[in-house]
Tab-separated table of C-alpha atoms in Angstrom:
chain	number	residue	atom	x	y	z
T	1	MET	CA	24.271	-49.419	108.402
T	2	ASN	CA	27.050	-51.750	108.450
T	3	THR	CA	28.201	-52.178	111.987
T	4	ILE	CA	31.699	-53.447	112.501
T	5	LEU	CA	32.803	-54.424	116.030
T	6	GLY	CA	36.408	-54.727	116.837
T	7	ALA	CA	37.414	-51.813	114.398
T	8	GLY	CA	41.072	-51.540	113.935
T	9	GLY	CA	41.937	-55.330	114.064
T	10	PRO	CA	43.324	-56.755	110.193
T	11	SER	CA	39.644	-58.587	109.296
T	12	ALA	CA	37.748	-55.293	110.391
T	13	ASN	CA	40.308	-53.016	108.298
T	14	ALA	CA	39.788	-55.162	105.262
T	15	LEU	CA	36.313	-55.207	105.322
T	16	THR	CA	35.973	-51.452	106.340
T	17	ARG	CA	37.938	-50.664	102.885
T	18	GLU	CA	35.769	-53.002	101.090
T	19	LEU	CA	32.532	-51.315	102.278
T	20	LEU	CA	33.938	-48.006	101.303
T	21	ALA	CA	34.861	-49.176	97.819
T	22	HIS	CA	31.051	-49.866	97.505
T	23	GLY	CA	29.915	-46.610	98.936
T	24	GLU	CA	28.420	-48.188	102.094
T	25	HIS	CA	27.706	-46.328	105.571
T	26	ILE	CA	29.719	-47.828	108.107
T	27	CYS	CA	29.691	-47.652	111.895
T	28	LEU	CA	33.306	-48.491	113.215
T	29	VAL	CA	32.970	-49.871	117.207
T	30	SER	CA	35.899	-50.187	119.211
T	31	ARG	CA	37.208	-49.019	122.683
T	32	ARG	CA	39.750	-46.625	120.777
T	33	PRO	CA	38.871	-44.244	118.096
T	34	SER	CA	39.367	-45.162	114.403
T	35	LYS	CA	42.109	-44.122	112.204
T	36	PHE	CA	39.804	-44.416	109.483
T	37	THR	CA	38.487	-40.771	108.205
T	38	ASP	CA	35.626	-40.764	105.831
T	39	GLU	CA	32.220	-38.912	105.384
T	40	LYS	CA	30.219	-42.353	105.270
T	41	ILE	CA	32.061	-43.489	108.605
T	42	GLU	CA	30.865	-42.841	112.234
T	43	TRP	CA	32.931	-44.463	114.978
T	44	LYS	CA	31.154	-45.408	118.577
T	45	GLN	CA	33.029	-46.459	121.694
T	46	ALA	CA	31.721	-49.558	123.517
T	47	ASP	CA	32.987	-52.337	125.542
T	48	LEU	CA	31.814	-55.582	124.053
T	49	LEU	CA	31.446	-57.006	127.561
T	50	ASP	CA	29.077	-54.190	128.458
T	51	TYR	CA	25.579	-55.184	127.038
T	52	LYS	CA	24.090	-51.622	127.146
T	53	GLN	CA	27.258	-49.857	125.462
T	54	LEU	CA	27.177	-52.625	122.846
T	55	LEU	CA	23.314	-52.242	122.173
T	56	ASN	CA	23.843	-48.522	122.121
T	57	ALA	CA	26.434	-49.063	119.388
T	58	CYS	CA	24.503	-51.405	117.317
T	59	GLN	CA	21.108	-49.629	117.343
T	60	GLY	CA	20.006	-48.852	113.873
T	61	SER	CA	22.303	-51.965	112.276
T	62	THR	CA	21.229	-53.791	109.160
T	63	VAL	CA	24.010	-56.103	109.188
T	64	ILE	CA	26.566	-56.643	112.675
T	65	TYR	CA	30.017	-57.853	111.783
T	66	MET	CA	31.773	-59.300	114.690
T	67	CYS	CA	35.641	-58.968	113.939
T	68	ALA	CA	36.938	-58.233	117.462
T	69	GLY	CA	39.488	-60.486	119.009
T	70	LEU	CA	40.835	-60.861	122.450
T	71	VAL	CA	44.277	-61.081	124.390
T	72	TYR	CA	45.978	-64.299	123.331
T	73	ASP	CA	45.347	-66.002	126.726
T	74	ALA	CA	43.282	-68.841	127.421
T	75	LYS	CA	42.290	-68.110	130.963
T	76	ILE	CA	41.044	-64.690	129.360
T	77	TRP	CA	39.103	-66.308	126.320
T	78	GLN	CA	37.396	-68.697	128.834
T	79	GLN	CA	36.252	-65.798	130.994
T	80	GLN	CA	35.121	-63.209	128.431
T	81	TRP	CA	34.061	-65.174	125.268
T	82	PRO	CA	30.859	-66.668	126.548
T	83	VAL	CA	30.132	-63.049	127.928
T	84	ILE	CA	30.617	-61.454	124.562
T	85	MET	CA	28.973	-64.160	122.783
T	86	GLN	CA	25.631	-63.730	125.135
T	87	ASN	CA	25.793	-60.067	124.401
T	88	LEU	CA	25.861	-60.813	120.831
T	89	ILE	CA	22.952	-62.989	120.802
T	90	GLN	CA	20.980	-60.441	122.725
T	91	VAL	CA	21.979	-57.314	120.685
T	92	THR	CA	21.135	-59.540	117.271
T	93	GLN	CA	17.560	-60.374	118.611
T	94	GLN	CA	17.122	-56.734	120.004
T	95	THR	CA	17.911	-54.893	116.913
T	96	GLY	CA	16.841	-57.321	114.552
T	97	ALA	CA	20.170	-57.393	112.522
T	98	ARG	CA	22.153	-60.007	110.664
T	99	LEU	CA	25.216	-61.131	112.594
T	100	ILE	CA	28.169	-62.131	110.822
T	101	PHE	CA	30.874	-63.775	113.214
T	102	PHE	CA	34.603	-64.094	111.870
T	103	ASP	CA	35.963	-67.061	113.404
T	104	ASN	CA	39.075	-69.238	113.022
T	105	VAL	CA	39.485	-73.055	112.938
T	106	TYR	CA	40.537	-73.927	116.444
T	107	MET	CA	37.385	-75.757	117.494
T	108	TYR	CA	38.159	-78.603	114.565
T	109	GLY	CA	41.493	-79.485	116.368
T	110	LEU	CA	43.905	-81.715	114.528
T	111	VAL	CA	41.936	-83.070	111.241
T	112	ASN	CA	43.208	-85.752	109.090
T	113	GLY	CA	42.349	-84.183	105.755
T	114	PRO	CA	40.628	-81.021	104.726
T	115	MET	CA	38.605	-78.899	107.060
T	116	LEU	CA	35.220	-78.499	105.849
T	117	GLU	CA	32.100	-76.543	107.155
T	118	THR	CA	30.768	-79.755	108.193
T	119	THR	CA	33.695	-80.921	110.064
T	120	SER	CA	33.015	-82.024	113.591
T	121	TYR	CA	34.203	-80.032	116.484
T	122	ASN	CA	37.128	-81.700	118.298
T	123	PRO	CA	39.331	-79.239	119.903
T	124	SER	CA	43.052	-79.911	120.996
T	125	SER	CA	43.559	-77.009	122.790
T	126	LYS	CA	41.934	-74.975	125.541
T	127	LYS	CA	41.414	-72.042	123.058
T	128	GLY	CA	39.787	-74.554	120.795
T	129	GLU	CA	37.129	-75.775	123.457
T	130	VAL	CA	36.092	-71.725	124.035
T	131	ARG	CA	35.648	-71.352	120.464
T	132	ALA	CA	33.794	-74.719	120.288
T	133	LYS	CA	31.328	-73.767	122.859
T	134	ILE	CA	30.485	-70.142	121.569
T	135	ALA	CA	30.079	-71.338	117.843
T	136	THR	CA	27.831	-73.854	119.125
T	137	ARG	CA	25.911	-71.669	121.129
T	138	LEU	CA	25.410	-69.100	118.493
T	139	MET	CA	24.507	-71.787	115.889
T	140	GLU	CA	21.661	-73.324	118.619
T	141	GLU	CA	20.026	-69.693	118.390
T	142	VAL	CA	20.063	-69.769	114.866
T	143	LYS	CA	18.564	-73.152	114.407
T	144	ALA	CA	15.820	-72.087	117.386
T	145	GLY	CA	14.942	-69.603	114.998
T	146	ASN	CA	15.704	-66.600	117.492
T	147	ILE	CA	18.288	-64.532	115.430
T	148	GLN	CA	19.942	-64.705	111.874
T	149	ALA	CA	23.682	-65.361	112.053
T	150	THR	CA	26.487	-66.679	109.865
T	151	ILE	CA	29.875	-67.803	111.098
T	152	ALA	CA	32.639	-66.927	108.669
T	153	ARG	CA	36.016	-68.836	109.279
T	154	ALA	CA	39.251	-68.120	107.889
T	155	ALA	CA	42.838	-70.059	107.944
T	156	ASP	CA	45.751	-68.380	109.505
T	157	PHE	CA	45.935	-65.170	107.352
T	158	TYR	CA	48.503	-62.825	106.087
T	159	GLY	CA	48.842	-59.663	104.268
T	160	THR	CA	47.745	-57.526	107.046
T	161	ASP	CA	48.757	-53.990	107.948
T	162	SER	CA	49.996	-55.186	111.273
T	163	MET	CA	52.229	-57.897	112.858
T	164	ASN	CA	49.484	-60.077	113.760
T	165	SER	CA	50.480	-62.947	111.335
T	166	PHE	CA	52.666	-65.526	111.651
T	167	LEU	CA	53.776	-65.679	107.837
T	168	ASP	CA	53.898	-61.740	107.673
T	169	MET	CA	55.951	-61.301	110.626
T	170	MET	CA	58.308	-64.399	110.637
T	171	VAL	CA	58.821	-64.533	106.834
T	172	LEU	CA	57.739	-61.582	104.626
T	173	ASN	CA	58.798	-58.846	106.906
T	174	LYS	CA	61.908	-60.683	107.710
T	175	TYR	CA	63.142	-61.181	103.934
T	176	ALA	CA	62.113	-57.771	103.458
T	177	ALA	CA	64.663	-56.393	106.088
T	178	GLY	CA	67.304	-58.612	104.647
T	179	GLN	CA	67.115	-61.104	107.399
T	180	ARG	CA	66.586	-64.809	108.081
T	181	ALA	CA	63.310	-65.993	108.215
T	182	GLN	CA	61.680	-68.148	110.805
T	183	TRP	CA	59.326	-71.040	110.312
T	184	ILE	CA	56.940	-72.743	113.021
T	185	GLY	CA	56.982	-76.292	112.880
T	186	ASP	CA	57.738	-79.011	110.166
T	187	PRO	CA	58.469	-77.063	106.944
T	188	LYS	CA	57.410	-80.297	105.154
T	189	VAL	CA	53.875	-80.281	106.039
T	190	LEU	CA	51.046	-78.672	104.216
T	191	HIS	CA	49.861	-75.366	105.673
T	192	ASN	CA	47.361	-72.963	103.890
T	193	PHE	CA	46.661	-69.188	104.710
T	194	THR	CA	43.851	-66.814	103.875
T	195	PHE	CA	44.763	-63.500	102.183
T	196	ILE	CA	43.255	-60.761	104.421
T	197	PRO	CA	42.072	-58.511	101.823
T	198	ASP	CA	40.013	-61.574	100.501
T	199	THR	CA	38.267	-61.763	103.969
T	200	GLY	CA	36.981	-58.219	103.357
T	201	LYS	CA	35.619	-59.251	100.025
T	202	ALA	CA	34.187	-62.130	101.405
T	203	MET	CA	32.553	-60.982	104.112
T	204	TYR	CA	30.856	-57.745	102.067
T	205	LEU	CA	29.427	-60.748	99.672
T	206	LEU	CA	27.904	-62.485	102.503
T	207	GLY	CA	26.653	-59.212	104.112
T	208	LYS	CA	25.189	-58.214	100.749
T	209	ASN	CA	23.331	-61.612	100.192
T	210	PRO	CA	20.935	-62.382	102.968
T	211	GLU	CA	20.173	-66.157	101.550
T	212	SER	CA	23.858	-66.908	102.348
T	213	GLY	CA	22.742	-66.325	106.386
T	214	ASN	CA	22.381	-68.711	109.163
T	215	GLN	CA	25.147	-71.279	108.138
T	216	ILE	CA	28.871	-71.508	108.228
T	217	TRP	CA	31.214	-70.319	105.472
T	218	HIS	CA	34.901	-70.999	105.211
T	219	LEU	CA	36.327	-67.608	103.439
T	220	PRO	CA	38.066	-68.157	100.127
T	221	THR	CA	41.548	-69.766	101.047
T	222	ALA	CA	44.222	-70.837	98.371
T	223	ALA	CA	45.278	-74.404	98.507
T	224	PRO	CA	48.002	-75.200	101.137
T	225	LEU	CA	51.792	-75.273	100.327
T	226	THR	CA	54.374	-76.678	102.354
T	227	GLY	CA	56.364	-74.319	104.624
T	228	ASN	CA	59.663	-75.130	102.453
T	229	GLU	CA	57.264	-73.846	99.263
T	230	PHE	CA	56.514	-70.710	100.754
T	231	ILE	CA	59.809	-70.007	101.965
T	232	GLN	CA	61.321	-70.324	98.625
T	233	LEU	CA	58.160	-68.602	96.915
T	234	ALA	CA	58.788	-65.405	99.338
T	235	ALA	CA	62.552	-65.568	98.705
T	236	GLU	CA	62.141	-65.672	95.130
T	237	ILE	CA	59.662	-62.604	95.372
T	238	TYR	CA	62.180	-60.807	97.439
T	239	GLY	CA	65.142	-61.665	95.958
T	240	VAL	CA	66.787	-63.007	98.662
T	241	GLN	CA	68.346	-66.549	99.600
T	242	PRO	CA	65.804	-68.950	100.977
T	243	ARG	CA	67.187	-68.925	104.574
T	244	PHE	CA	65.342	-69.609	107.604
T	245	PHE	CA	65.226	-70.952	110.951
T	246	LYS	CA	63.059	-73.439	112.499
T	247	ILE	CA	61.234	-73.097	115.727
T	248	ASN	CA	60.224	-76.372	117.502
T	249	LYS	CA	57.694	-76.828	120.277
T	250	PHE	CA	60.399	-76.317	122.904
T	251	LEU	CA	61.813	-73.143	121.179
T	252	LEU	CA	58.311	-71.991	120.970
T	253	ARG	CA	57.790	-72.911	124.917
T	254	LEU	CA	61.027	-71.177	125.622
T	255	ALA	CA	60.089	-67.932	123.767
T	256	GLY	CA	56.611	-67.993	125.602
T	257	LEU	CA	58.466	-67.282	129.202
T	258	PHE	CA	59.230	-63.853	127.700
T	259	GLU	CA	56.401	-63.342	125.246
T	260	LYS	CA	52.988	-64.421	125.818
T	261	THR	CA	51.728	-64.497	122.212
T	262	ALA	CA	54.574	-67.132	121.821
T	263	GLY	CA	53.465	-68.737	124.865
T	264	GLY	CA	49.721	-69.156	123.767
T	265	THR	CA	50.686	-71.000	120.467
T	266	VAL	CA	52.342	-73.751	122.166
T	267	GLU	CA	49.105	-75.656	122.678
T	268	LEU	CA	48.373	-75.209	118.827
T	269	TYR	CA	51.544	-76.664	117.600
T	270	TYR	CA	49.482	-79.419	116.365
T	271	GLN	CA	48.683	-77.005	113.464
T	272	TYR	CA	52.302	-76.509	112.302
T	273	ASP	CA	53.626	-80.495	112.576
T	274	HIS	CA	50.573	-81.811	110.988
T	275	ASN	CA	48.951	-80.805	107.501
T	276	TYR	CA	46.511	-77.975	107.781
T	277	ASN	CA	43.948	-77.449	104.946
T	278	LEU	CA	41.098	-75.187	105.198
T	279	ASP	CA	38.817	-76.012	102.331
T	280	SER	CA	36.752	-72.974	101.012
T	281	SER	CA	35.343	-74.546	97.811
T	282	LYS	CA	31.728	-74.272	99.116
T	283	PHE	CA	32.081	-70.110	99.076
T	284	GLU	CA	34.345	-70.171	95.717
T	285	LYS	CA	31.429	-72.132	93.874
T	286	ALA	CA	28.613	-70.145	95.424
T	287	PHE	CA	30.032	-66.822	94.749
T	288	ASP	CA	32.156	-67.383	91.794
T	289	PHE	CA	35.229	-66.193	93.970
T	290	LYS	CA	38.951	-67.290	93.285
T	291	PRO	CA	41.195	-66.660	96.162
T	292	THR	CA	44.210	-64.792	95.569
T	293	THR	CA	47.283	-66.779	94.607
T	294	TYR	CA	50.301	-66.772	97.196
T	295	ARG	CA	52.482	-65.425	94.381
T	296	ASP	CA	49.751	-62.750	93.647
T	297	GLY	CA	49.567	-61.813	97.791
T	298	ILE	CA	53.370	-61.938	98.541
T	299	ARG	CA	54.171	-59.796	95.688
T	300	LEU	CA	51.546	-57.247	96.622
T	301	MET	CA	53.046	-57.089	100.239
T	302	SER	CA	56.422	-56.883	98.845
T	303	GLU	CA	55.488	-53.803	96.789
T	304	THR	CA	53.358	-52.282	99.618
T	305	LEU	CA	53.472	-53.034	103.306
T	306	TYR	CA	56.558	-55.317	103.448
T	307	ALA	CA	58.774	-53.544	100.865
T	308	LYS	CA	62.421	-54.174	100.937
T	309	LYS	CA	63.774	-52.014	103.416
């Protein structure tokens, strides 16, 4: 049984589709009913902050995929992530399942050069501090031999069926509507994005290969482009002029007065005015996996989710 915690989110949906494509049985766990309907899927309700509910939802699991996210608020992260991680560790011990924890890169902070699986944690934000603590806590349990767990990290992602992505929301969806795009930070610096369907395929591979466990993996992500290059490529594919508006730190902070997610992004602004390069060569070599190119990924979005309106 493959159990997915945080059903309904972008990474969980991508993984669900990949598991279904391979005929796998799935238990989707969330607070609200799943939108997926398939004979191979069951849904269980659980609050990840409640150990008993979580344990009940995960009974009989072979692999537990933790794909849930929290409200984009540093105080909530500080309060809730340590509790959730402790619950995950206990549930993994109790069930004997393997845990695959879907993670981001906030714990690395500002990195001069590519982010590797061996890059030291040096968080530049409160959210990064939380991520560093829970990732360290998880891997300490692995090193002690108490659980089997893997951390799977992705860059900022795109290609979602929601508006949770900067590239989707501010560029692709804008061009689909014939509007001017927006870009956070300096469009002259490099940034890379993970295509969300690739995360589903990659986590499936990690789940099917137990020998890949008990370590950190960066999920397949194409090499970075500059913001200007992303804008030019997206405009070409959507057949529009590459018009865009730069959002600097001041404007982001101003927007945060009205929109909490924008406000929560201010402390991570370093990711948008410095080069940002998640290196996934370890995964690519181990699984002979080529990340989806930006041209192919954006073209697919232009034909499906973010088609011209």
